[in-house]
Amino acid sequence: MTTNDDSEPEPDETESDDGEPNETESDDGLSHPTRDKKHVRALTDGDYADMWVFCETQGGELLEVSKEMLGKARALMDQFEEDYGDEEDVVAFLMGDDCEGLAEECIAYGADVAVYHDDERLERFLHKPYTEIAAHMARGEGTVESTDWREYDEPRYILFPATNNGRDLSAKVQAELDSGLASDCSDLFIEENEVSNPVKTGEPGVKKTVEKVLHMKRPDFSGFEYSTILCLDNPDRDFHPQGASVIPGSFEPLEPDSDREGLVVEHEMDIPDDWFRVEITDYDRLEAGIDLTGHDVIVCLGRGIADDPTAGMELGLDLVDAFEDAELGITRGIVTSSYQFEGHVEAYSKEERQIGETGQVVAPDLYIAAGVSGAVQHKVGMDESDTVVAINTDTDARIGDFSDYFIEGDLFEVLPRLTAAVEAGETALEPEAVADGGDDDD
Amino acid sequence: MRSIVLTKGVPDFSEGAVSFDEDGHLERGKTPTVMNPNDELALEAALQTKVRHGGHVSGISMGPPGYADVLQDAMASVYTDDSYLLSDRELAASDTWATAITLSAGLEKYDEEVADVDIVFAGFKTADGETGQTGPQTCWALDWPIVTHVVALDIDPEERTLRAKRLVEGDVDEIETVEVPLPCFVVTDPEFEPTYRTASHRLTHKELRAETEERAAEHDDHLTTWDHTDLNLDPDYIGLDGSPTIVSSVDPIPKASSDREATMLDPEDGMGEVLEEMQPYAAEAGE
Amino acid sequence: MTDGAEHYEAVVVGCGPGGAAAAARLADHGVETLVLERGTEAGSKNVSGGLLYAEDSAPYTLEDLFDGVREEATERPVTDYYIHNVAGNSVKTYDLGDLHEHDTDWCDAVLRRQLDSWLEKRVHEKTSEVGGGVLTNVRVNGLLREDGEIVGVTCDELDPITADLIVAADGVNSELARDAGLMDWEEPDEWFQGVKAVVDMDPDAIDDRFDIGPNEGAAHLFSGDLFEDVRGGGFLYTNEDSLSIGTVFHLDSLVEREAEPHELLDALLTHPLLAGWFKNEYREREYAAKLVPDSKKVAHREPYRDRLVLVGDAAGQMQAQGPIIKGMNHAVTAGALAADAFAVTRGNADPEAAGRRYAKLLEDSGTMDKLRPRRYELTRTVGEHDAVTNAVERVLESRLGSLAVGNPIADRLLQRAYNSPFLVSMLPDTETGYVSLPTLIAEEHGKTIYWENEIEPPTLAERIGDLTYDTDVGNPHIELRDQSAAASGAAVSACPVSARDFGGGCYRTEAVKTNGTEETLVSLDTQPCVECGTCAVVADTEWEHPRGGKGVEYREG
Ligand SMILES: Cc1cc2nc3c(=O)[nH]c(=O)nc-3n(C[C@H](O)[C@H](O)[C@H](O)COP(=O)(O)OP(=O)(O)OC[C@H]3O[C@@H](n4cnc5c(N)ncnc54)[C@H](O)[C@@H]3O)c2cc1C
Ligand SMILES: Cc1cc2nc3c(=O)[nH]c(=O)nc-3n(C[C@H](O)[C@H](O)[C@H](O)COP(=O)(O)OP(=O)(O)OC[C@H]3O[C@@H](n4cnc5c(N)ncnc54)[C@H](O)[C@@H]3O)c2cc1C
Ligand code: SF4
C-alpha cells in the first residue's frame, strides 16, 4: 500500500530527484489550505496517563494475544512505577455483545481497570462502530459514572493486537485520536530519548530529552531489519497516545489471578444505526491446522523411522514433550509413505505437519532432524533455524551440509537417550553425568 | 464501475536487486524502486470489477516524481486506464497519518472533479514499511464503509452492493462474508485471488491485459500530477511536519548463517555439546 | 445441465501442434474458436525429441498454417543425419541422409516451450478475430453430455462450455479420448517412453564440434547394446545453443527389464562416442519425459464420437518406424483436416458429420496409411511372433549370422537397407531390430572408440531439484488404487523420476509390517511428477492431469 517513509531516517527522496516546480511552489503562500484541518484533533499540552490495551475477543473469549499484551503491559507499568515513582494503570478496553465477564478476566490477567461496551450489534468486529467507541472511551467521553475514575485527556500509551482486525482498529483509532502508531511490534520498552529532529524539537541543532517514551521495535523491510519507532509530540501538536500493535506470541501472559483487584467500568454511548453500513452475513471457522512456526524447538522425523514407524513417531513425540515449547514436524517422505501407523500416532503423519517447500517454513532456535536425508525441498523449510542437529546413520546424508551437529547413529537409540538427558537436565548441569543419570533405574 | 487503486513504490527486495551496506542497512540509492508487490492484488481486484461490469480503473500514488514510474508499472503489469500522482516536496517523509490525509484529499478531489468513485482499492502492507495502516487510515479520513483483508469479492451493480469474503485472524482463523453499499473502500489480503469462471471473462481479461503495455509506453499522456496546493493541504499537517512517528534506530536482523560446518558426534561419548544446546529449552522438571 | 452454458462454435482442447493447427485452420474458416490449454503457457507441459518434419506428401505443414514459424520459433534445420550402431566401445556409423530426405520438404529441430508459446500467440491473434481466443491455465476435466451425447466440455477452472465441434488435441495422455471410450491406457506394448535432456552448448562450439555452419544442424541416432537390452534407441539433435539428447524405449520392454529410464539416458550421455562433443563439459538445462503412442498399434481409424474429434497424440497419430519419429507433423495435418471437415459439414444436423468427414480425409490424404502401414500389419503377425523372433536371434548369434552381417557386401546393403523407408517400416519391434542387429553390425563393422567420457550427469534428485513445479498442495492428481507391488511395483523403476533405492521420487517400495507379517507396498508422492503418463499404463492408478497451471513447468521441452 502506501508510504512508510516513517521507517526512513533520511529526510526525503523528493529533494534529490525533482527540479524546478518546487521553487515556485514555496512562494505560493496564497493557497488556502483547508481540507486536512478537518482531520486534526490533536491537543497541545494535554494530560496523559496509563497504558491502554485493546483486548480482542473471538466467539466470546479473549484472544491469546490479548492476554499476552496485558502481561506485557503489567510488566512495563510496574517498571514505570519503579523508574518514575508514579503509579499509572493498565487499562483493558473491549467491546462485544456481552463482555462484562471478559472484562473481569482482564483484571485477572493483569489489568487495573477494564472498560467495556456491550451492544448486541457489536458481537463481531466492525470498523466504524469499534473505532468510534474506542476513541470515545480513550478520550474519556461519556457519562460521569463511567469516566470519573480517570483525570487525564487521553491515554499515554495504547496497545492493539497485530491481528487483521486489531491492526485495522489500531490504524483507525490512532488516526481518529490524531496520533501515531508502530505496527507489528515484537518488543516494547519505556525509556527516555534524546531527540534532535528539528520537527520534534522545534529548533534545528537543539537536542531535547523526552521522558517516558515507548520504544517500539518491529521487523521491517520485508524482515531484513529491525526498526525502533517512537511516537513523539511536535512542539505545537501532541501525538498521544503512543500506539503500537503487537505480534501475537511475542510476550507471555501472566498466570490468571482471580483474586486480583481492579475496577470494571461499563462504557455508555449512543450508537447510531448509520455506523452499521457494513453487514456481516455469514462466517466460517477455518480448519484449525497445525502451526509449527514460533516454537523454540522443532523435532522433525524422516523416513529413517521406517523400521518401526509407530515406535519412531513415539520416540519423536517423547523428545518433543521433554521441551518446554516444541512441536513435531515431518518430511514429505513420511506424508506420502505407506507406513501403517497405529491410531494414537497416525494424526502426526499428515501433510499439516510437513516442513519444506510445499509445507511449512520454520526457523526455531533448535531444529532436530532425525532420519531426514536433507533434500533441497526440505532444506528451504528449515534452513533459517539457529541450531540444526541431525541424527542419521549415513554420514553422507545431505543434511550434514547444513547441520551444526551431526550425530551419527540410529535414531531408535539416540532419541530415547536425548529425551532422558533433556528430562533430567534441570537437576544436573553437567550433561555428561545426566546421560547415565538415575532415570534408567526406575 | 469506477475504481481507483492506491499504489506505492518500494525498494525491490528480490534477490539480486536489493543492496545492503556493510552494516546491513538497506541502500536505497542502489536498490531499484518497484511497485509494492501487494498492490498488484489490489489492481487485480479492480481489473476483475472492470472485466465483469465494465468501467474505468485509475491508479493513484503519493510520492516523489519518480513514482510516476511506479504508476506506469501498475498500468503495464496489471491494468489501469490512467494515473494520478500526488507529489511535491512538502509531502516528503510523510508517515502513515500524513499519507492518509494526502491520499484522501486526492481521492476526494478525484471524486468531485473527475468522476464519482464506486470503489477504492488498496493492497495490504508495503514491502518496506509493512504497517498495514494506510488503507484503513485513508478510509477513515474519507469516512467510507470499508472491507479489509478481502480474499474474494463480487459486486451487484443493480443493488449497488459489494459482497466480499474477508480473512479474520484469531486463535482460529475465520472467513467472514460481508455486504457493503457502494461506494466503499476495499483492502485486499495477500491471499486475494481474482476469479473468472467463464471463458468470455477470461478473454476480456486477456484483451485488457494485452492493451496495457502499449498504453503504458505512452504513460505521460495518461498521467495527472497534483501538488499540495491542488489538494488544498496545509504544509504543517502533511509530510514530515505532519507525522507523529519517527524512526529512532534501525538494526539489521541477524540471519542464521547458511554455511554451517557440522560437528560430527558419536552417540557413545560425544553428545555433551548437543545436550548443552538443548538444556535451555527443557521443560520444567516435574511435568 | 447445459442450459445457460457458454457456447462456442468450436472448442479446441490443448495448444500443442495439433491443437494449434486445428484452431488456426478453424479461424481461417471463420469459425468462432476457443482454445483451452492447461499449461501456464503453451509448451510448458510438452516434450518432444525435437525434429519437426514437413513432408512433401502431407496436405499441410506447420509453415503452411503459420507463416514465419521457421524463422521465429524453430532451431536449426537438419542437414546431417547419422545412425550409430554401438557394441561396447565399438561403433559403426551410417549416413542416413537418404532416408531423412525421403519425402522431406524441410526438417527443423525444435524446443517445445519456444515453439508452442509462439504458436499460441499466433493462434490467439487468429482466433480472437473470430470471437474466440486462447486461454491458458485451464484444464478440461471431462466431456459434457446431454442425453448421453457429447455436447461440450467441463473444466476445473471454468463453468461448462458447449460447442458444435470439440477437438481433443490434448496429447498422449488424453483424458478426453478416454472419457469418450475411444482410447485406453491398458497395454504397455502400445506405447514408448521418451526421456530427454536439454544440454547447454555455445553456438560456436556446436558449429565446431559437429562440423556444421551456423544455419546447419545435425541429427544422430544411437542403437545397440548401450541400453541393457531394452528395446529402443537414442537421439541427439542440435538446437541454436543447446543439444537435445534423449532416448525412446518400448514401454513393455522397460517394464520387463525393470530398467531405470534415467540410467539409460545416462548410459547414452556417458558413452565415449559423445565425449568428442561434450569435451568434458556438461550443463544440463532440463530433464523431461513423456509417453509416445505407437501409431502402428493405436492410431484410431475412426477418431471421433458425436461432436468430438481426436487429433495428434490423443488419437495415437504418432509414427515411429525404425529410427524415424514423426508425431508433430501428423498432429498438424490431422488438426488442419479436422478443421476442414468441420468447415464443409457446418450446419449439418448430424453431430457426427464432421467426424466422419475427418476420418475420410485422413484416409484419402494417405495419412492413415503412414500411421498404420498395411505392410507392417502383415509382417507383424509373423515378425513379432516369439518363435520366429527367437529363430532369427539364434541365427544372428551363430557364426553364420555374424558372417552374413559381417561381410563387406553386407555393409553396403545394410546402409541401403537403413535408408529404405520401405524396409525400415517393416522392421519388427523386437530386440532384433533394436539391439541384436545393431550390436552385431557394430561388432563386425565398427571402429573402436578410445575417447574417455568423463562427464557426470546430474543425479535424479538434482534433476528433480532443477525442475520448476507449482505444486497443487493437498490435491494430488494421481491416486494409487492398488498399493501392492504386483499391481503397481513396475512404476518404481519405469517412472522417469523414481528409482529403486531412491526415496525422493514419485514411486517407491516400502517393507511394511502389519501384525507381524511383512508386506512390500508401493507409495506415491505426486510432487516430483513430470506428467509423462507412464504410471497410468504400468500401475493401477486413478490418473488425471493436475489442475490448470499446476504441476511441472518445462522451460525447454
Ligand atoms: C516439488 C517437490 C516439493 C517437495 N516438497 C517437500 C517438502 O516440502 N518437504 C519435504 O520434506 N520434502 C519435500 N519434497 C520431497 C523431498 O525431495 C524428499 O523426497 C523428502 O524430503 C525425503 O524425506 P526423508 O528425508 O524423510 O526420506 P529419505 O530421503 O528417504 O531419507 C531418510 C534418511 O533417514 C536415514 N536413516 C535411515 N534409517 C535411519 C535410522 N534408523 N536412524 C537414523 N537415520 C536413518 C537415511 O540415512 C536417510 O538419510 C518435495 C519434492 C518435490 C519434487
Ligand atoms: C522424447 C520424445 C521425442 C519425440 N521426438 C519427436 C520428433 O523428433 N519428431 C516428432 O515429430 N515428434 C516427436 N515426438 C512426439 C511428439 O512430441 C508428439 O507426437 C506431439 O507433441 C503430438 O502433438 P499433439 O498436439 O497431439 O500433443 P501435445 O504436443 O502433447 O499437446 C497436447 C496439449 O494439450 C494440453 N492438454 C493436455 N490435456 C489437457 C486438458 N485436459 N485440458 C487442457 N489442455 C490439455 C497439453 O498441455 C499440451 O499443450 C517425441 C516425443 C517424445 C516424448
Ligand atoms: S508419477 Fe507417473 S506420470 Fe508422473 S512422472 Fe512418474 S510415471 Fe510419469
Coordinates of N, CA and C in Angstrom, one line a residue, chain A residues 38-41 128 131-132 171-178, chain B residues 97 100-101 135-144 146 185:
Chain A
K38 N -9.7 19.4 8.9 CA -10.9 18.8 9.5 C -10.5 17.5 10.2
H39 N -9.3 17.0 9.9 CA -8.9 15.7 10.5 C -8.0 15.9 11.7
V40 N -7.6 17.2 12.0 CA -6.7 17.4 13.0 C -7.4 17.5 14.4
R41 N -7.2 16.6 15.2 CA -7.9 16.5 16.5 C -6.8 16.6 17.7
K128 N -16.3 0.8 11.8 CA -16.8 2.1 12.1 C -17.2 2.1 13.6
T131 N -14.2 1.7 16.0 CA -13.3 2.9 16.0 C -13.9 4.0 16.9
E132 N -15.2 4.3 16.6 CA -15.8 5.4 17.3 C -15.9 5.2 18.8
A171 N -5.1 1.4 13.4 CA -4.8 2.4 12.5 C -5.9 3.5 12.5
K172 N -7.2 3.0 12.6 CA -8.3 4.0 12.6 C -8.4 4.7 13.9
V173 N -8.2 4.1 15.0 CA -8.3 4.7 16.3 C -7.2 5.8 16.5
Q174 N -6.0 5.4 16.1 CA -4.9 6.3 16.2 C -5.1 7.5 15.2
A175 N -5.6 7.3 14.1 CA -5.9 8.4 13.2 C -7.0 9.3 13.8
E176 N -8.0 8.7 14.4 CA -9.1 9.5 15.0 C -8.5 10.3 16.2
L177 N -7.6 9.7 16.9 CA -7.0 10.4 18.1 C -5.9 11.3 17.6
D178 N -5.6 11.3 16.3 CA -4.6 12.1 15.7 C -3.2 11.8 16.4
Chain B
W97 N -0.1 8.7 8.9 CA -1.2 9.7 9.1 C -1.2 10.7 8.0
A100 N -2.2 9.3 4.7 CA -3.6 9.1 4.6 C -4.4 10.4 4.3
I101 N -3.9 11.4 5.0 CA -4.6 12.7 4.8 C -4.4 13.2 3.3
G135 N -4.3 1.9 4.2 CA -5.7 1.7 3.7 C -6.7 2.2 4.7
P136 N -6.7 1.6 5.9 CA -7.7 1.9 6.9 C -7.7 3.4 7.3
Q137 N -6.5 4.0 7.3 CA -6.4 5.4 7.7 C -6.9 6.3 6.6
T138 N -6.6 6.0 5.4 CA -7.1 6.8 4.3 C -8.6 6.7 4.3
C139 N -9.1 5.5 4.5 CA -10.6 5.4 4.5 C -11.2 6.1 5.7
W140 N -10.5 6.1 6.8 CA -11.0 6.8 8.0 C -11.2 8.3 7.6
A141 N -10.2 8.9 6.9 CA -10.3 10.3 6.5 C -11.5 10.5 5.5
L142 N -11.8 9.5 4.7 CA -12.9 9.6 3.8 C -14.2 9.4 4.5
D143 N -14.2 8.6 5.6 CA -15.4 8.1 6.2 C -16.3 7.3 5.3
W144 N -15.7 6.4 4.6 CA -16.5 5.5 3.8 C -16.6 4.1 4.5
I146 N -15.7 0.4 4.9 CA -14.5 -0.3 4.5 C -14.6 -1.8 4.7
F185 N -14.6 1.2 0.3 CA -13.2 1.1 0.3 C -12.8 -0.4 0.5

